Coordinates of C-alpha atoms in Angstrom, one line a residue:
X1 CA -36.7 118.6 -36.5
X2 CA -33.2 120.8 -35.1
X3 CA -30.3 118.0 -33.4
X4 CA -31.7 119.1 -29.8
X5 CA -35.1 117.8 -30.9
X6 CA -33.4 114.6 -32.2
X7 CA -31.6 114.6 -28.9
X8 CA -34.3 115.7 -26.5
X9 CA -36.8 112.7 -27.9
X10 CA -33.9 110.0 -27.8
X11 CA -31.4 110.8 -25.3
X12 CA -31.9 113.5 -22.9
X13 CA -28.3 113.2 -21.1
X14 CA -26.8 113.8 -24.2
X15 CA -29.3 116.5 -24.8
X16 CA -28.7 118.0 -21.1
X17 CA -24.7 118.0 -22.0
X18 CA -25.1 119.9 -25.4
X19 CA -27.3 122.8 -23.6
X20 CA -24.9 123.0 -20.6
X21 CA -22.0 123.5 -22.9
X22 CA -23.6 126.1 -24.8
X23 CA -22.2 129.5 -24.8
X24 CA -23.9 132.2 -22.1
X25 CA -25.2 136.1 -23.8
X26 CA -26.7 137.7 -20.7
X27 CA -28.1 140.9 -22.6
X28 CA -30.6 144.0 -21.5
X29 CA -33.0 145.8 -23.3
X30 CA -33.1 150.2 -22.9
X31 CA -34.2 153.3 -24.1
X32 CA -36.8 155.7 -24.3
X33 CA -40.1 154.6 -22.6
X34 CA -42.5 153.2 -25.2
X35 CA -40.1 152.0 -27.8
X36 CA -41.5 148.9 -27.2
X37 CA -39.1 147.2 -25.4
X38 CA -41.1 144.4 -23.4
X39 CA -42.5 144.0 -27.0
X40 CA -39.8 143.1 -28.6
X41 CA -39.1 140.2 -25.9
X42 CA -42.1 139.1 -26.2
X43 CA -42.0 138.6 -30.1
X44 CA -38.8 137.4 -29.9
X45 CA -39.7 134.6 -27.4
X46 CA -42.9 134.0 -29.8
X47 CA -41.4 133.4 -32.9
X48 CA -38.9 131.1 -31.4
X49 CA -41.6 129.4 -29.8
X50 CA -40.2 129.8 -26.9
X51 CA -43.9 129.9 -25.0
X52 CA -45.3 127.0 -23.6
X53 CA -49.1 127.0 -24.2
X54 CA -50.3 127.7 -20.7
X55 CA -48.4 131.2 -21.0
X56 CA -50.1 131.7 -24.0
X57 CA -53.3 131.1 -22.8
X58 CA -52.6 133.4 -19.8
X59 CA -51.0 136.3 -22.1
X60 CA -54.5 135.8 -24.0
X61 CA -57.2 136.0 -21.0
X62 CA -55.0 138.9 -19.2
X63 CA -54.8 140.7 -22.9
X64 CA -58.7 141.4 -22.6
X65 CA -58.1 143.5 -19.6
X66 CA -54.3 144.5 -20.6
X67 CA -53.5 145.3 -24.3
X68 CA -51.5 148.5 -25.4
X69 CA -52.1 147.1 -28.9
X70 CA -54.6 146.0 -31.5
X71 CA -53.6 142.2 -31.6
X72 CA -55.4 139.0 -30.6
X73 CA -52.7 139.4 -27.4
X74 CA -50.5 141.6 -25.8
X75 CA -46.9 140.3 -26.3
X76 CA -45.4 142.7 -23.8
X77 CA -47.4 141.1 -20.8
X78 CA -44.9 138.3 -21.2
X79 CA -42.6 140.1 -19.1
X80 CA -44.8 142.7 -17.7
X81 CA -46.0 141.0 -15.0
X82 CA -46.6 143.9 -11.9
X83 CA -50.3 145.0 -11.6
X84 CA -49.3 148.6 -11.6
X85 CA -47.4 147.9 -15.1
X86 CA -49.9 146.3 -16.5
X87 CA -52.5 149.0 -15.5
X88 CA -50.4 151.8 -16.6
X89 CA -48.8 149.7 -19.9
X90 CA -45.1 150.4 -18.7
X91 CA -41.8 148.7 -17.3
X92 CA -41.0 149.4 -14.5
X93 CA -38.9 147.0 -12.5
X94 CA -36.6 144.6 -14.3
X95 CA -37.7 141.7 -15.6
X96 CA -35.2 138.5 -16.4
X97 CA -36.4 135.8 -19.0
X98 CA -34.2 132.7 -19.9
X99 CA -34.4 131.1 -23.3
X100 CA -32.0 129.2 -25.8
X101 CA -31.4 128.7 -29.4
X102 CA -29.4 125.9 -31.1
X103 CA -26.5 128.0 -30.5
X104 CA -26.2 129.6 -27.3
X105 CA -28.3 130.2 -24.3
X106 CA -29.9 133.7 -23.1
X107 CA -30.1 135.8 -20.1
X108 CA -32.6 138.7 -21.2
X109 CA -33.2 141.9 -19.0
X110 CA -36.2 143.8 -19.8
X111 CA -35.4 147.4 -17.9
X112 CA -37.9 150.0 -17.9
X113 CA -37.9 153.3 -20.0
X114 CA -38.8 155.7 -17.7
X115 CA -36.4 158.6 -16.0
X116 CA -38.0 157.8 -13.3
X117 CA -37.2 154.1 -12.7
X118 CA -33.2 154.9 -14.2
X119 CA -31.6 153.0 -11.5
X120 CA -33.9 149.8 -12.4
X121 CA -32.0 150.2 -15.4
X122 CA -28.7 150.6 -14.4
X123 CA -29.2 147.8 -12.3
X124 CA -30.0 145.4 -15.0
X125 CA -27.3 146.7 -17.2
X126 CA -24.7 145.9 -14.4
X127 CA -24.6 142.7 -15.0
X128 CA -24.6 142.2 -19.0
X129 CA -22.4 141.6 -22.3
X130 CA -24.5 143.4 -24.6
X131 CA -27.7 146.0 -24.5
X132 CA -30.4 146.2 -26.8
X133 CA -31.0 149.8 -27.3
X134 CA -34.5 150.8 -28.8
X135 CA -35.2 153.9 -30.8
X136 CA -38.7 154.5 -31.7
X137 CA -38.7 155.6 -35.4
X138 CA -41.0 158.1 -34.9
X139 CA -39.0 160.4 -32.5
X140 CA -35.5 158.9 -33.3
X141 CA -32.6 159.5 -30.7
X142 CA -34.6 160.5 -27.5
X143 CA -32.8 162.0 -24.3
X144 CA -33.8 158.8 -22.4
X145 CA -31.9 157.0 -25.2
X146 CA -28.5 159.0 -24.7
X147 CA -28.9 158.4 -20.9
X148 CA -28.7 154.9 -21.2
X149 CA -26.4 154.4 -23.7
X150 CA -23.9 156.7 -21.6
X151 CA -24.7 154.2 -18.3
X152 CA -24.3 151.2 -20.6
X153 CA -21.0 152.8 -22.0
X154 CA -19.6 153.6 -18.4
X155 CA -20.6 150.1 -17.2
X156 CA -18.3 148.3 -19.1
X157 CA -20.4 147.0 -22.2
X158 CA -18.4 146.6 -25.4
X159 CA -21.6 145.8 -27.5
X160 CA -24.5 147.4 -28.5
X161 CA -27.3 146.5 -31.2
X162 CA -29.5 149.7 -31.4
X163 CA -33.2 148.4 -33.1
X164 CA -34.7 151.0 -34.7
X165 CA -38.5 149.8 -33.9
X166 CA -41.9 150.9 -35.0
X167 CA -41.2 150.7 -39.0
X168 CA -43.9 149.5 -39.4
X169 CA -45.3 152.4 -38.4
X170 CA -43.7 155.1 -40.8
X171 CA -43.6 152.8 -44.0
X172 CA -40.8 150.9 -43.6
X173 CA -39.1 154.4 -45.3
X174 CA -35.2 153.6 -45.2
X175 CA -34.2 157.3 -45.1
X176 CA -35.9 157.5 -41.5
X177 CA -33.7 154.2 -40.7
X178 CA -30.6 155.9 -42.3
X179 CA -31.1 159.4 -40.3
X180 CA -31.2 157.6 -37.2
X181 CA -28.7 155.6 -38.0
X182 CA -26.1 158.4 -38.7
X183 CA -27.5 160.7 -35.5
X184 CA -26.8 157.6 -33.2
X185 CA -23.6 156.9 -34.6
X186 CA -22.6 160.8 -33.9
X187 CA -23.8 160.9 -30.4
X188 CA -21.3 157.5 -29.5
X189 CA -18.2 158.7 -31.0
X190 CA -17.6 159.8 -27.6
X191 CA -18.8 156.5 -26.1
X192 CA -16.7 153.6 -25.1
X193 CA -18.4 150.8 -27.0
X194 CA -16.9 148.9 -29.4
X195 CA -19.3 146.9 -31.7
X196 CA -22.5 149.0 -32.7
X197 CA -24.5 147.4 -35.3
X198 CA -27.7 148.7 -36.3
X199 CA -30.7 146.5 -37.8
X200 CA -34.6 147.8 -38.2
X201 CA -37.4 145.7 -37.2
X202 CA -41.2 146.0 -36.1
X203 CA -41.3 144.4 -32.4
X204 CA -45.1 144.6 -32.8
X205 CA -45.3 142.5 -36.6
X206 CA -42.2 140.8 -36.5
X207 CA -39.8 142.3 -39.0
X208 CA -36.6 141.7 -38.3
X209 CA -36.5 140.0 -35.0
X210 CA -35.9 136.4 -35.7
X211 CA -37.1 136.3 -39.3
X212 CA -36.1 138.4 -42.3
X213 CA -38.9 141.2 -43.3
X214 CA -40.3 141.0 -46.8
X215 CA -41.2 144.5 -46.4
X216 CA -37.6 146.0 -45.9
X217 CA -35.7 144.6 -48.9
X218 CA -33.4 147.2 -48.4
X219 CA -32.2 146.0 -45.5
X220 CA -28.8 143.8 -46.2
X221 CA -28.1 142.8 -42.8
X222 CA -29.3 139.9 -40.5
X223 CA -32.4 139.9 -38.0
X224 CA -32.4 140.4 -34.5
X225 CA -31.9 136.9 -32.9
X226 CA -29.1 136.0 -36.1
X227 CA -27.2 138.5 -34.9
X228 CA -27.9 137.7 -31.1
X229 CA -26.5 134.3 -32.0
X230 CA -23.3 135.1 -34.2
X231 CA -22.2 138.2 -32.0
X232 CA -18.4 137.5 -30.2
X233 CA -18.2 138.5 -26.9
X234 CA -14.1 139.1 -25.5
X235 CA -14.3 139.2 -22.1
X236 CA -11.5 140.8 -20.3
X237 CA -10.2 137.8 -17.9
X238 CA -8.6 139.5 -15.2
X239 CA -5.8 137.1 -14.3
X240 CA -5.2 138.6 -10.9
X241 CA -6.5 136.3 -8.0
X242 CA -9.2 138.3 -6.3
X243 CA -11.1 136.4 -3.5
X244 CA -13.2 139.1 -1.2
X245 CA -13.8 137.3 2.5
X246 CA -17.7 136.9 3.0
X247 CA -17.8 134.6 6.2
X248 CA -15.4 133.0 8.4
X249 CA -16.7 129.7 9.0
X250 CA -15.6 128.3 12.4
X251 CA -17.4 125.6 13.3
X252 CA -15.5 123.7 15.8
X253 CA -11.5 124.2 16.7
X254 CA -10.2 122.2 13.9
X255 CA -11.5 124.0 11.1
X256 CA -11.4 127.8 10.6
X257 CA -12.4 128.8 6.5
X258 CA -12.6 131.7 4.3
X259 CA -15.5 131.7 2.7
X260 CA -16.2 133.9 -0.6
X261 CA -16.9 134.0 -4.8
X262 CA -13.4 134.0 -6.7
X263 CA -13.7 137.6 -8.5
X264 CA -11.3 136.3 -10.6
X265 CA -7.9 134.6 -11.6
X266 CA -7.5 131.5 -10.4
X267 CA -5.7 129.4 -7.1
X268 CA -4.6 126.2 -6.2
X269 CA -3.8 124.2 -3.6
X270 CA -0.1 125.0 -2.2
X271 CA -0.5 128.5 -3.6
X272 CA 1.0 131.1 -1.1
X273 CA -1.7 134.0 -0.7
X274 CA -1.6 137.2 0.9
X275 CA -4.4 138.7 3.2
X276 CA -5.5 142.7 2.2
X277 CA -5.3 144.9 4.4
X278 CA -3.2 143.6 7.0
X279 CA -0.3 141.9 4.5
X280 CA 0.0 138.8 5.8
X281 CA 0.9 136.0 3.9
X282 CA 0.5 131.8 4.1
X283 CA -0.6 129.3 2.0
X284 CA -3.9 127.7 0.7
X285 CA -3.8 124.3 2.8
X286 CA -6.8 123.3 1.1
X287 CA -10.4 124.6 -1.2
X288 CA -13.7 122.9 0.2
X289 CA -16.6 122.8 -1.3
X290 CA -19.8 121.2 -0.6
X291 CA -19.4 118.2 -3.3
X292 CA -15.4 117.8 -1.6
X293 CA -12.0 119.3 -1.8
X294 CA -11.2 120.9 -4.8
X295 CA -7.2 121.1 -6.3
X296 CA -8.1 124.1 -7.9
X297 CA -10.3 127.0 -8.2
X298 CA -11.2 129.6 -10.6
X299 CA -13.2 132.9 -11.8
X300 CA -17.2 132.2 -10.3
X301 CA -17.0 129.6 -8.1
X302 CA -18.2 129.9 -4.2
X303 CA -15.6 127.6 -2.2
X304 CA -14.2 127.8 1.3
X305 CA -9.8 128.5 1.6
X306 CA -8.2 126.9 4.6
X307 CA -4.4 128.0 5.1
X308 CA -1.7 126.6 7.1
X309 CA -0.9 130.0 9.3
X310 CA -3.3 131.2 11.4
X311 CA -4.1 134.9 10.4
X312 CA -6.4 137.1 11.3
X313 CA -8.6 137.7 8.4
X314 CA -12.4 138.5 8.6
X315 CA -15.5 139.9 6.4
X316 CA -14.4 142.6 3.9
X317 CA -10.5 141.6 3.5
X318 CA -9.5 140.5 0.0
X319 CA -7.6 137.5 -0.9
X320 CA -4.9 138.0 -3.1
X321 CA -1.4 136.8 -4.7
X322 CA 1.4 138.1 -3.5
X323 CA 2.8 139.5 -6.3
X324 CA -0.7 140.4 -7.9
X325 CA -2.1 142.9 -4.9
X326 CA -5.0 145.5 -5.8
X327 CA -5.0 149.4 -4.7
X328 CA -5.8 149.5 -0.8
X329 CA -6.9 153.3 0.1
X330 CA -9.6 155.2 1.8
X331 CA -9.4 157.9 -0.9
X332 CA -10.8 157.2 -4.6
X333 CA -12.2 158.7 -7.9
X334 CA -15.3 157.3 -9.3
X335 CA -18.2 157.6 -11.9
X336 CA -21.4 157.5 -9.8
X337 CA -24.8 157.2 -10.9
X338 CA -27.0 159.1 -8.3
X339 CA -30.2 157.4 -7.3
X340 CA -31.9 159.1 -5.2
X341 CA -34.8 162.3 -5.1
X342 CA -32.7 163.7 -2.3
X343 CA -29.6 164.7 -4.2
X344 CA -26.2 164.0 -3.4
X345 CA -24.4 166.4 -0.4
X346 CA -20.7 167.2 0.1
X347 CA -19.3 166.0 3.4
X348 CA -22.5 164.0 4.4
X349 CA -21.5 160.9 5.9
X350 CA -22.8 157.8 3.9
X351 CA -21.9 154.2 3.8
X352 CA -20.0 152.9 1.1
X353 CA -20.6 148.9 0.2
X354 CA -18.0 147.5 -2.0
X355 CA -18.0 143.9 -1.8
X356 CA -18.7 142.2 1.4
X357 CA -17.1 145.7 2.7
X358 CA -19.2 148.4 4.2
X359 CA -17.5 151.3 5.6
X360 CA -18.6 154.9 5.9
X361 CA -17.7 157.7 4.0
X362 CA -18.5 161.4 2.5
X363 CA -17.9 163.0 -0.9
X364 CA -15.5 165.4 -0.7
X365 CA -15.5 166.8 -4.0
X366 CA -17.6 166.5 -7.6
X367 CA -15.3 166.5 -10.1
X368 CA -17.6 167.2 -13.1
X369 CA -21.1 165.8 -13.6
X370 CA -21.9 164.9 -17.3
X371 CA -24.6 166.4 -19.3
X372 CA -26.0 163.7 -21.3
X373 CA -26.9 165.2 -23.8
X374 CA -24.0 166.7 -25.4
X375 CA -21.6 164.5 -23.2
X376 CA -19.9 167.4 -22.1
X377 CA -18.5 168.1 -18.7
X378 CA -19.9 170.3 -16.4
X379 CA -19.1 172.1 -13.2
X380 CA -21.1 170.8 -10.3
X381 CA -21.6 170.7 -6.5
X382 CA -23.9 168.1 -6.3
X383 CA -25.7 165.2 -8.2
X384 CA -29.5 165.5 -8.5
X385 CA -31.8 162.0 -9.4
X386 CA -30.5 160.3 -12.2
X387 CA -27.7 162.8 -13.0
X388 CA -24.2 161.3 -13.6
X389 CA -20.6 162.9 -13.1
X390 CA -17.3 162.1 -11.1
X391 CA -16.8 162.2 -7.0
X392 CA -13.9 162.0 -5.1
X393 CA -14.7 159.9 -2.0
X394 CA -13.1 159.8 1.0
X395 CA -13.8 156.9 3.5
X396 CA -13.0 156.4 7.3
X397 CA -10.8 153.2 6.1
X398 CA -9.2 151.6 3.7
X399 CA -11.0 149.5 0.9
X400 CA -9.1 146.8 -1.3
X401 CA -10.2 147.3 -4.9
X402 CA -9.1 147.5 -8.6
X403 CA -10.0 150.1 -11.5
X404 CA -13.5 149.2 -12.7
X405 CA -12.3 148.9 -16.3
X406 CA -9.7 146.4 -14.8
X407 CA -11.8 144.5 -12.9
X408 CA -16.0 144.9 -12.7
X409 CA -16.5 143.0 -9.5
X410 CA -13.5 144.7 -7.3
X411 CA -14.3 148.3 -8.7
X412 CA -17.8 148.6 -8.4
X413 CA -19.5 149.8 -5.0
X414 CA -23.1 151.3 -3.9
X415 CA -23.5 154.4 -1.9
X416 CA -26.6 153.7 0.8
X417 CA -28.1 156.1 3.3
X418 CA -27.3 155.8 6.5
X419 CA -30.7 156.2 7.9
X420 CA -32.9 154.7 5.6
X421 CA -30.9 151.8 4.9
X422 CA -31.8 152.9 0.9
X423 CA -29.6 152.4 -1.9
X424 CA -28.8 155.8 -3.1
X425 CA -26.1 155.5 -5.8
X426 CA -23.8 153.0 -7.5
X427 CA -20.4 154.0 -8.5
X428 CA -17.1 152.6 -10.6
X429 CA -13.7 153.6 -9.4
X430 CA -11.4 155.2 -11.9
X431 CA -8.2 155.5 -10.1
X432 CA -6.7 156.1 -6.6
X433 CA -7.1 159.4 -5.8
X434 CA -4.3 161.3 -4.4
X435 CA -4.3 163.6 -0.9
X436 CA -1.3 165.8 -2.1
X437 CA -2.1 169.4 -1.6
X438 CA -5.0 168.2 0.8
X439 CA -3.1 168.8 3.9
X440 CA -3.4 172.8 3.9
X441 CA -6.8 172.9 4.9
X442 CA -5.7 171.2 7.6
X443 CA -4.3 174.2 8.7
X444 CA -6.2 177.1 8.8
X445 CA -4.9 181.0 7.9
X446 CA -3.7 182.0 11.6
X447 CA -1.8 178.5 12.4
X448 CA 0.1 179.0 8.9
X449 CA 0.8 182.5 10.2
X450 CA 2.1 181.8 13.6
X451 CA 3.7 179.0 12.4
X452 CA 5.9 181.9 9.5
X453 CA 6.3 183.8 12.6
X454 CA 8.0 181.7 14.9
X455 CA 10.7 179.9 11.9
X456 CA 11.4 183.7 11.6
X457 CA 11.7 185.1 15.4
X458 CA 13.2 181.4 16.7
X459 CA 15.3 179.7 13.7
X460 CA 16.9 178.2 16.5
X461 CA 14.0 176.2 17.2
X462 CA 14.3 174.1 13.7
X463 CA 9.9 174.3 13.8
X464 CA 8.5 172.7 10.6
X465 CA 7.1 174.6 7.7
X466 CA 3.5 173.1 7.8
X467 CA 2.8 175.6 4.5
X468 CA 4.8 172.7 2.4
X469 CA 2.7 169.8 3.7

């Protein structure tokens, strides 16, 4: 019996205490459709018994009318739960299971395969540490594979295990591991990740996943869940105090809050502050919560700021230090992911939600979109479905945010339509984007010329050169 047992039948605070101290891996699972991603959950929730026996029974009874394999049960109905999935024997929104080992606990996100459903995918990956990328031994490194390794790369994950599943399938042959293996590891030399470690496993019969395979001996490394275990996450900690204004709470005359999620950094009581856009400055008078006041606050919790000075700060302004402010601007760079059938248009108004901000706003420009493929950067006017590249936007006002790399929370936004209401992109800002050498087309080619013309005929006059603007 493990120590939790121990603990669990003899003193469940204790027990309770241990598992809420344990370390948090939230993690996704990608790639091409049918690599047998909701498979591998499944086995890997299985054979840490991780099932309670009603679930089984129900996986069982459901896998007479639902089973995409030749087993007493279908494994991926765990987390297949949608009719339509079922039916079809696809993912296709995500799906979040919750487990834990001795070690540390889980947050799992099975996201579908298909091209079609790429934003489910994006969405999932948003969120996570690490990304389970499956390749399918049979057809190796699969353009649905580079896709959303390239998403998982541009969405800030460091860490990648890439299962090479189905070995079962071609013999367990090592030189099928090893070539895809060494094609992967070509196509993400121009990726951003940082650990990439490769292990080979059959979802469907268990090699690999959370115990060692008898049938790949030449496999030195650990299984699937060892590694999910022992795996170091570094998360950046962005020290800058970021606190984005979701509600003013005003409930009678003596109270007025600011109520919001610290992005991150930290604040305390006493602390002077300084309200973006406007630039005013005070300090934090007190942080409420509903269990009491709190001295201090820090990176994830929801509280409520009080100041001393009454300023005028409402839903969308940012909460920052003084000496720690973010880039406020209406013009920005960003990687966007386009979600929509309707592709993206230059100069058609949309509305831009970053944070509890939403303004409106048009792309003015497509820097390059990305070929996934190849990675290369191409010349482009537009975005189609799923296609990713770099936009310049251009809102109506000014937005408080960070680089994405610097900060995931402050630099992210979603692009929505402004007449269906529909989520049509999600983007991460790169940089501030400057307007110099924007002006001219202000100015069109008789106003430049009649402006020459009268600095020529009436110097006297001292008119402006508008051609230097």
């Amino acid at each position: 019996m493990s120590t939790s047992s121990n603990l669990l039948a003899t003193d469940i605070e204790g027990y309770l205490k241990v598992h809420e101290n344990k370390d948090m891996l939230r993690f996704l699972t990608c790639g091409s459709v049918d690599d047998g991603k909701s498979t591998l959950i499944g086995r890997l929730l299985y054979d840490s018994k991780m099932i309670f026996e009603d679930q089984m029974a129900a996986i069982e009874k459901d896998s007479k009318r639902f089973n995409t394999t030749n087993e007493a049960f279908d494994l991926a109905l765990l987390v297949d739960g949608l009719q339509s999935e079922r039916e079809q024997g696809i993912t296709i929104d995500v799906a979040y299971r919750y487990f834990a080992t001795e070690q540390r606990k889980f947050i799992i996100a099975d996201t579908p395969g298909h091209e079609q459903y790429t934003r489910n995918m994006a969405t999932g990956a948003s969120t996570c540490d690490l990304a389970i990328i499956l390749i399918d031994a049979r057809h190796g490194v699969q353009v649905q594979t580079r896709r959303h390794s390239y998403i998982c790369s541009q969405l800030g994950i460091k860490h990648v295990i890439i299962a090479i599943n189905k070995m079962d399938i071609v013999d367990y042959d090592q030189a099928v591991y090893q070539k895809i293996k060494q094609d992967y590891r070509e196509f993400a030399e121009q990726l951003k990740f940082t650990d990439i470690r490769f292990v080979p496993i059959s979802a469907l019969k268990g090699d690999n996943v959370v115990n060692e395979s008898t049938n790949m001996p030449w496999y030195p490394g650990s299984p699937l869940l060892k590694l999910l275990n022992t795996v170091t996450i570094k998360k950046q900690r962005q020290e800058a105090f970021r606190f984005p204004v979701q509600y003013v709470n005003r409930p009678n005359l003596d109270f007025r809050g600011f109520c919001g999620t610290v992005a991150s950094g930290d604040i305390r009581v006493g602390d002077t502050i300084e309200a973006l856009p406007s630039g005013k400055q005070s300090r934090v008078k007190s942080i409420v919560t509903f269990d009491g006041d709190l001295d201090k606050a820090y990176e994830g919790m929801a509280v409520t700021i009080t100041l001393e000075d009454e300023i005028d700060i409402s839903r969308g302004d940012m909460l920052v230090r003084p000496h720690q402010e973010c880039l406020v601007a209406n013009r920005f760079d960003a990687d966007v992911v386009w979600m929509a059938d309707e592709p993206l248009h230059l100069d058609r108004e949309y509305l831009i939600k970053a944070g509890s901000k939403t303004t409106s706003g048009h792309v003015q420009q497509v820097n390059y979109k990305v070929d996934v493929n190849t990675l290369q950067r191409e010349d482009a006017s537009q975005l189609a479905l799923n296609e990713m590249g770099e936009c310049r936007f251009v809102l109506n006002e000014k937005i408080e945010f960070d680089a994405y790399d610097q900060n995931r929370t402050t630099g992210s936004f979603i692009v929505i339509d402004r007449l269906t209401n529909a989520t049509v992109g999600a983007g991460m800002i790169s940089r501030e984007a400057s307007d110099k050498g924007q002006t001219k087309a202000k100015y069109s080619a008789f106003e430049l010329e009649l402006n020459a013309l009268i600095r020529k005929q009436y110097p006297h006059w001292g008119a402006r050169d508008i051609s230097q603007d």
